[in-house]
């Protein structure tokens, strides 16, 4: 019997510890990428008035086909000066206010102007080329529900609805601490036995995309006092993420330092590959993630557990990783008692997403992983998961 918990149990344990952060009002300019904390409603009908969908002439459908007098032109952005109570036509542009009495717009291409008259050769259907007032949304209707991540179209709809500011979830403050005496920053020469820190950079990129405010602590050596001091500082954030030092090596000091600092461990070790030795704990409201040191393990651990936590902190209604259906292109060896997340590339073939596993699946191979755009879930088991098998995958940004 394995003492490892499943990926889905681990995700639920993490989300069970999240209390959404307080909301704050932001102006619409700053709202993209944030999560609506309340329903935002339109203050106007959309469109706010019956508007022309074409450049042409506002007419009365009942007078078509026929020849009618032209009563002038409507300037877009101003109300119509004339009503069409007695019939006739008024020139109008796309977005112009359809005058009182008109019930259709005939496009300019379909008519002829002659001596102040408009010749309309064909019948025009009632309502043609008119965008009815409120046809998109009525005043008071909800534009975005709480928990929605605001994308470009959302902020556009909010702007169209006259919403100048709204409440959104606060961005989580996240402290990143990479551990390991071997780590050097890119830009400095490598000494013997040293490697460049990759995890700090991976995490900063992932955190920015997840809406977090990042505080980076300097890399810490595998030294008990230094590790303790750095973690103590990191615990002031909403979320502390460490990398390295969470397996069972003699230099793996992170969990013991955290325990001394009052972090309650919720789980350690998940039935997954890569990333098995991941740790998660809490101190008060602070969430504490101990990601393994291998860059691909760190990357995968973030996608499965940290990103959902960050989204939930910001009030997301759907924080869980969204796995999609696909087809495995090549056989993949299963791992007994551990679900694998293999790095793959998506190719669309015959209408479905086919996932081509990359060569080089070791957890230190960040350069190989950099060419992947998907993490494919290969469920635990014996033998091979055959080519052509239906699988689930997580797209990578
Ligand atoms: P650890 O989990 O500390 O035992 O580290 C596992 C492996 O990941 C070791 O080969 C480390 O050198 C490597 N590693 C740890 N931290 C980083 C980092 N920040 N960037 C790149 N590799 C790392
Ligand atoms: Mg280490």
Coordinates of C-alpha atoms and ligand atoms in Angstrom, one line a residue:
X1 CA 0.0 0.0 0.0
X2 CA 1.4 3.4 -1.0
X3 CA 1.5 6.2 1.6
X4 CA 1.2 8.7 -1.3
X5 CA -1.9 10.8 -1.8
X6 CA -3.5 11.2 -5.2
X7 CA -3.2 14.3 -7.3
X8 CA -6.9 15.1 -7.0
X9 CA -6.9 14.6 -3.2
X10 CA -4.0 16.9 -3.0
X11 CA -5.7 19.6 -5.0
X12 CA -8.8 19.4 -2.8
X13 CA -6.6 19.6 0.4
X14 CA -5.0 22.7 -1.0
X15 CA -8.3 24.4 -2.0
X16 CA -9.8 23.4 1.3
X17 CA -7.2 25.7 3.0
X18 CA -7.8 28.7 0.8
X19 CA -9.8 31.7 2.2
X20 CA -10.3 34.1 -0.7
X21 CA -8.5 37.4 -0.1
X22 CA -10.4 40.6 0.5
X23 CA -11.6 42.4 -2.6
X24 CA -10.6 45.9 -3.7
X25 CA -12.1 48.4 -6.2
X26 CA -10.1 49.0 -9.3
X27 CA -10.7 51.2 -12.3
X28 CA -11.6 49.3 -15.5
X29 CA -8.2 50.1 -16.9
X30 CA -6.7 47.9 -14.3
X31 CA -9.2 45.1 -14.3
X32 CA -8.0 42.8 -17.1
X33 CA -6.6 39.6 -15.6
X34 CA -8.4 40.1 -12.3
X35 CA -11.3 38.2 -10.9
X36 CA -14.7 39.9 -10.4
X37 CA -15.6 39.9 -6.7
X38 CA -19.2 40.9 -7.3
X39 CA -21.6 40.9 -10.2
X40 CA -21.1 43.9 -12.4
X41 CA -24.3 45.2 -14.1
X42 CA -24.8 47.3 -17.1
X43 CA -26.0 50.9 -16.4
X44 CA -27.4 51.2 -19.9
X45 CA -29.3 49.2 -22.5
X46 CA -26.9 47.8 -25.0
X47 CA -27.1 49.2 -27.6
X48 CA -28.5 52.3 -25.7
X49 CA -30.8 53.2 -28.7
X50 CA -32.0 51.6 -31.9
X51 CA -29.0 51.9 -34.2
X52 CA -28.3 51.4 -37.9
X53 CA -26.2 48.4 -38.7
X54 CA -25.3 49.8 -42.2
X55 CA -24.5 52.9 -44.1
X56 CA -27.7 53.6 -46.0
X57 CA -31.1 55.1 -45.5
X58 CA -33.6 54.8 -42.7
X59 CA -37.0 54.1 -44.3
X60 CA -40.4 52.7 -43.7
X61 CA -40.6 49.1 -44.9
X62 CA -44.2 49.6 -46.0
X63 CA -43.1 52.2 -48.5
X64 CA -40.8 49.8 -50.3
X65 CA -40.2 49.1 -53.1
X66 CA -40.8 52.7 -54.3
X67 CA -39.4 56.2 -54.6
X68 CA -39.5 58.4 -51.6
X69 CA -38.2 61.9 -50.7
X70 CA -34.9 62.2 -48.8
X71 CA -35.2 64.4 -45.7
X72 CA -31.5 64.9 -45.0
X73 CA -28.8 63.0 -43.1
X74 CA -28.3 61.8 -39.6
X75 CA -24.9 62.6 -38.1
X76 CA -23.7 59.6 -36.0
X77 CA -23.4 60.6 -32.3
X78 CA -26.3 63.0 -32.3
X79 CA -30.0 62.3 -32.1
X80 CA -32.0 62.3 -35.3
X81 CA -33.3 65.8 -36.1
X82 CA -36.3 64.5 -38.0
X83 CA -38.9 61.8 -37.5
X84 CA -40.2 59.8 -40.4
X85 CA -43.8 60.0 -39.3
X86 CA -44.9 61.0 -42.9
X87 CA -42.6 58.5 -44.6
X88 CA -39.6 59.1 -46.8
X89 CA -35.9 58.4 -46.2
X90 CA -33.1 59.8 -44.1
X91 CA -29.4 59.2 -44.8
X92 CA -27.8 57.3 -41.9
X93 CA -24.4 55.7 -41.1
X94 CA -23.6 52.6 -39.2
X95 CA -24.2 53.3 -35.5
X96 CA -26.5 56.3 -36.2
X97 CA -29.8 56.7 -34.2
X98 CA -32.7 55.3 -36.2
X99 CA -35.3 58.1 -36.4
X100 CA -38.7 57.8 -34.9
X101 CA -41.1 56.3 -37.5
X102 CA -38.4 54.5 -39.5
X103 CA -38.6 50.7 -39.2
X104 CA -35.7 49.5 -41.5
X105 CA -32.5 50.6 -43.0
X106 CA -31.8 50.0 -46.6
X107 CA -28.0 49.8 -47.5
X108 CA -26.7 52.5 -49.8
X109 CA -25.6 49.8 -52.3
X110 CA -29.2 48.8 -52.9
X111 CA -30.7 52.3 -53.7
X112 CA -30.2 55.2 -56.1
X113 CA -30.4 58.9 -55.2
X114 CA -31.9 61.2 -57.8
X115 CA -32.9 64.8 -57.5
X116 CA -33.6 64.6 -53.7
X117 CA -35.5 61.3 -54.1
X118 CA -34.5 57.8 -53.2
X119 CA -35.3 55.0 -55.6
X120 CA -35.7 51.7 -53.7
X121 CA -36.1 49.0 -56.3
X122 CA -36.7 46.0 -54.0
X123 CA -38.8 45.4 -51.0
X124 CA -37.2 46.0 -47.6
X125 CA -38.0 43.7 -44.7
X126 CA -39.3 45.3 -41.5
X127 CA -36.5 45.7 -38.9
X128 CA -33.8 45.0 -41.5
X129 CA -30.4 46.4 -40.5
X130 CA -31.6 47.9 -37.3
X131 CA -29.9 46.9 -34.1
X132 CA -32.7 47.0 -31.5
X133 CA -32.2 48.9 -28.3
X134 CA -31.1 46.5 -25.6
X135 CA -30.6 43.7 -28.1
X136 CA -27.3 42.7 -26.6
X137 CA -28.1 43.4 -22.9
X138 CA -30.7 45.3 -20.9
X139 CA -29.8 48.0 -18.3
X140 CA -29.4 46.2 -14.9
X141 CA -28.4 42.9 -16.5
X142 CA -25.3 41.2 -15.2
X143 CA -22.2 41.5 -17.5
X144 CA -19.8 39.4 -15.4
X145 CA -20.7 37.0 -12.6
X146 CA -18.5 37.0 -9.5
X147 CA -15.5 34.7 -9.9
X148 CA -15.0 35.5 -13.6
X149 CA -11.5 36.2 -14.7
X150 CA -11.7 39.4 -16.7
X151 CA -10.5 39.0 -20.3
X152 CA -10.3 41.4 -23.1
X153 CA -14.0 40.9 -24.1
X154 CA -15.2 41.2 -20.5
X155 CA -13.5 44.6 -20.0
X156 CA -14.9 45.6 -23.3
X157 CA -18.4 44.6 -22.3
X158 CA -18.0 46.4 -19.0
X159 CA -16.9 49.5 -20.7
X160 CA -19.8 49.3 -23.2
X161 CA -22.1 48.9 -20.2
X162 CA -20.7 52.1 -18.6
X163 CA -18.9 50.3 -15.7
X164 CA -15.9 52.5 -14.7
X165 CA -14.7 50.5 -11.7
X166 CA -15.5 47.2 -10.0
X167 CA -14.5 45.1 -7.0
X168 CA -11.9 42.4 -7.8
X169 CA -10.0 39.9 -5.6
X170 CA -6.8 41.2 -4.3
X171 CA -3.6 39.9 -5.9
X172 CA -1.9 37.4 -3.6
X173 CA 1.6 38.4 -2.4
X174 CA 3.8 35.4 -3.1
X175 CA 7.3 34.9 -1.8
X176 CA 9.7 32.8 -3.8
X177 CA 12.7 31.2 -2.2
X178 CA 14.9 28.8 -4.1
X179 CA 17.2 26.7 -2.0
X180 CA 20.5 24.9 -2.8
X181 CA 24.1 25.6 -2.2
X182 CA 24.8 24.8 -5.9
X183 CA 22.7 27.7 -7.2
X184 CA 24.1 30.6 -9.1
X185 CA 22.3 33.5 -10.8
X186 CA 22.6 33.7 -14.6
X187 CA 25.0 36.4 -15.5
X188 CA 27.7 35.2 -13.1
X189 CA 30.3 32.5 -13.9
X190 CA 29.6 29.0 -12.8
X191 CA 32.1 27.5 -10.3
X192 CA 32.7 23.8 -10.1
X193 CA 29.6 21.8 -9.1
X194 CA 27.4 24.8 -9.5
X195 CA 24.3 25.2 -11.7
X196 CA 22.2 28.2 -12.7
X197 CA 19.0 28.8 -10.8
X198 CA 16.1 28.0 -13.2
X199 CA 13.3 27.6 -10.8
X200 CA 13.2 31.2 -9.6
X201 CA 12.6 32.3 -13.2
X202 CA 10.1 29.6 -14.0
X203 CA 8.1 30.5 -10.9
X204 CA 8.2 34.3 -11.6
X205 CA 6.8 33.7 -15.0
X206 CA 4.1 31.3 -13.8
X207 CA 3.2 33.6 -10.9
X208 CA 2.9 36.7 -13.1
X209 CA 0.5 34.8 -15.4
X210 CA -1.5 33.7 -12.4
X211 CA -2.0 37.2 -11.2
X212 CA 0.4 37.1 -8.2
X213 CA 2.6 39.9 -6.9
X214 CA 6.0 38.3 -6.5
X215 CA 8.6 38.9 -3.8
X216 CA 11.9 37.1 -4.6
X217 CA 14.2 36.3 -1.7
X218 CA 17.8 35.7 -2.5
X219 CA 18.7 32.0 -3.1
X220 CA 19.6 30.3 0.2
X221 CA 22.4 27.8 0.8
X222 CA 21.7 24.4 2.3
X223 CA 22.4 25.8 5.8
X224 CA 20.0 25.4 8.7
X225 CA 20.2 28.9 10.1
X226 CA 20.1 30.6 6.7
X227 CA 17.2 28.4 5.6
X228 CA 15.3 29.2 8.8
X229 CA 15.8 32.9 8.5
X230 CA 14.8 33.0 4.9
X231 CA 11.6 31.0 5.5
X232 CA 10.8 33.1 8.5
X233 CA 10.8 36.1 6.3
X234 CA 8.9 34.4 3.5
X235 CA 6.1 33.4 5.9
X236 CA 4.9 37.0 5.9
X237 CA 3.5 36.7 2.4
X238 CA 0.1 35.2 1.5
X239 CA 1.9 32.3 -0.1
X240 CA 5.4 31.0 0.3
X241 CA 6.9 28.9 -2.4
X242 CA 10.2 27.2 -1.9
X243 CA 12.0 24.9 -4.3
X244 CA 14.5 22.2 -3.4
X245 CA 15.3 20.7 -0.1
X246 CA 12.0 18.7 0.4
X247 CA 13.1 15.2 -0.3
X248 CA 14.9 13.0 2.2
X249 CA 18.5 14.0 1.6
X250 CA 20.6 15.3 4.5
X251 CA 20.5 18.8 3.0
X252 CA 16.8 18.8 2.7
X253 CA 16.1 21.4 5.4
X254 CA 13.0 23.1 4.3
X255 CA 10.3 21.0 6.0
X256 CA 12.1 20.9 9.4
X257 CA 12.6 24.7 9.3
X258 CA 9.0 25.2 8.5
X259 CA 7.9 22.9 11.3
X260 CA 10.0 24.9 13.8
X261 CA 8.4 28.1 12.5
X262 CA 4.9 26.7 13.2
X263 CA 3.9 25.6 9.7
X264 CA 1.4 22.8 9.9
X265 CA 2.1 20.2 7.2
X266 CA -1.1 19.1 5.4
X267 CA 0.6 16.7 3.0
X268 CA 4.0 15.6 1.8
X269 CA 4.6 13.4 -1.2
X270 CA 2.0 13.0 -3.9
X271 CA 1.5 9.9 -6.2
X272 CA 2.8 11.7 -9.2
X273 CA 5.9 11.8 -11.5
X274 CA 7.6 14.1 -11.7
X275 CA 7.2 16.0 -8.4
X276 CA 6.5 13.3 -5.8
X277 CA 8.2 15.0 -2.9
X278 CA 6.0 18.1 -2.9
X279 CA 5.0 19.5 0.5
X280 CA 2.1 21.7 1.4
X281 CA 1.3 23.3 4.7
X282 CA -0.2 26.3 6.3
X283 CA 0.6 28.8 9.0
X284 CA -2.4 30.9 9.8
X285 CA -3.7 32.1 6.5
X286 CA -0.4 31.7 4.7
X287 CA -0.2 28.8 2.3
X288 CA 3.2 27.1 2.1
X289 CA 4.3 25.1 -0.9
X290 CA 7.5 23.1 -0.9
X291 CA 8.2 22.3 -4.5
X292 CA 11.0 19.8 -5.4
X293 CA 14.2 21.2 -6.8
X294 CA 14.2 19.6 -10.3
X295 CA 12.9 22.3 -12.6
X296 CA 10.3 20.2 -14.4
X297 CA 9.0 18.9 -11.0
X298 CA 8.7 22.5 -9.8
X299 CA 6.9 23.5 -13.0
X300 CA 4.5 20.7 -12.8
X301 CA 3.8 21.1 -9.1
X302 CA 3.0 24.7 -9.7
X303 CA 0.5 23.9 -12.5
X304 CA -1.3 21.3 -10.4
X305 CA -1.4 22.8 -7.0
X306 CA -0.1 26.4 -6.7
X307 CA -1.9 27.9 -9.6
X308 CA -5.3 26.6 -8.4
X309 CA -4.5 28.0 -5.0
X310 CA -3.6 31.4 -6.4
X311 CA -6.8 31.5 -8.5
X312 CA -8.9 30.5 -5.5
X313 CA -7.3 33.2 -3.4
X314 CA -8.4 35.8 -6.0
X315 CA -11.9 34.4 -5.9
X316 CA -12.0 32.3 -9.1
X317 CA -15.2 30.3 -9.5
X318 CA -13.2 27.6 -11.3
X319 CA -9.7 27.3 -9.9
X320 CA -9.0 23.7 -10.7
X321 CA -6.7 22.7 -13.5
X322 CA -8.7 22.2 -16.7
X323 CA -7.7 18.9 -18.3
X324 CA -8.9 18.5 -21.9
X325 CA -9.5 15.3 -23.9
X326 CA -6.8 14.2 -26.4
X327 CA -5.2 11.2 -28.0
X328 CA -1.8 9.8 -27.2
X329 CA 0.4 9.7 -30.3
X330 CA 3.0 7.2 -29.0
X331 CA 3.0 4.5 -26.4
X332 CA 4.0 5.7 -22.9
X333 CA 5.2 3.6 -20.1
X334 CA 3.0 3.7 -17.0
X335 CA 4.5 4.0 -13.5
X336 CA 3.2 1.8 -10.8
X337 CA 1.4 3.7 -8.0
X338 CA 2.1 7.1 -9.5
X339 CA 0.3 9.1 -12.2
X340 CA 2.7 10.6 -14.7
X341 CA 2.5 14.0 -16.3
X342 CA 4.5 13.7 -19.5
X343 CA 5.6 16.6 -21.5
X344 CA 4.1 16.6 -25.0
X345 CA 3.3 18.7 -28.0
X346 CA -0.2 19.2 -29.3
X347 CA -1.0 18.5 -32.9
X348 CA -4.5 18.7 -34.3
X349 CA -5.3 15.6 -36.5
X350 CA -8.7 14.6 -37.9
X351 CA -10.4 17.0 -35.5
X352 CA -8.8 15.8 -32.3
X353 CA -5.8 16.9 -30.3
X354 CA -3.0 14.3 -30.7
X355 CA -0.3 14.5 -28.1
X356 CA 3.2 13.7 -29.1
X357 CA 5.4 12.9 -26.1
X358 CA 8.8 14.6 -26.1
X359 CA 11.9 12.5 -25.9
X360 CA 13.7 13.3 -22.6
X361 CA 11.2 13.0 -19.8
X362 CA 13.6 13.3 -16.9
X363 CA 12.7 15.9 -14.3
X364 CA 15.9 17.8 -14.7
X365 CA 15.4 18.3 -18.4
X366 CA 14.0 21.8 -18.4
X367 CA 15.4 22.5 -21.9
X368 CA 13.4 19.6 -23.4
X369 CA 10.4 20.6 -21.4
X370 CA 10.6 24.1 -22.8
X371 CA 9.4 22.7 -26.2
X372 CA 6.3 21.2 -24.7
X373 CA 2.8 22.8 -24.8
X374 CA 1.0 20.1 -22.9
X375 CA 1.2 17.9 -19.8
X376 CA -0.4 14.6 -20.5
X377 CA -1.8 12.6 -17.6
X378 CA -0.7 8.9 -17.9
X379 CA -2.6 7.1 -15.1
X380 CA -0.6 4.8 -12.9
X381 CA -0.4 1.2 -13.7
X382 CA 1.6 -1.6 -15.3
X383 CA 3.0 -1.8 -18.8
X384 CA 2.4 0.6 -21.7
X385 CA -0.4 3.0 -22.3
X386 CA -0.8 2.3 -26.0
X387 CA -0.6 4.8 -28.8
X388 CA -4.1 5.9 -29.7
X389 CA -5.3 5.8 -26.1
X390 CA -7.7 8.5 -25.0
X391 CA -6.0 10.7 -22.4
X392 CA -6.4 14.0 -20.6
X393 CA -4.0 16.8 -20.9
X394 CA -3.3 20.2 -19.4
X395 CA -2.4 22.8 -21.9
X396 CA 0.8 24.8 -21.0
X397 CA 0.8 28.5 -21.7
Ligands
LIG1 P1 16.6 19.0 -4.3 O1 15.1 18.9 -4.4 O2 17.1 20.2 -3.5 O3 17.2 17.7 -3.9 O4 17.1 19.3 -5.8 C1 16.9 18.3 -6.8 C2 17.7 18.7 -8.1 O5 17.2 19.9 -8.6 C3 19.1 18.9 -7.9 O6 19.8 18.4 -9.0 C4 19.3 20.4 -7.8 O7 20.6 20.8 -8.2 C5 18.3 20.8 -8.8 N1 17.8 22.2 -8.4 C6 17.4 22.6 -7.2 N2 17.0 23.9 -7.2 C7 17.2 24.3 -8.5 C8 16.9 25.5 -9.1 N3 16.5 26.6 -8.5 N4 17.2 25.6 -10.5 C9 17.6 24.5 -11.1 N5 17.8 23.3 -10.6 C10 17.6 23.2 -9.3
LIG2 MG1 18.8 21.0 -2.9

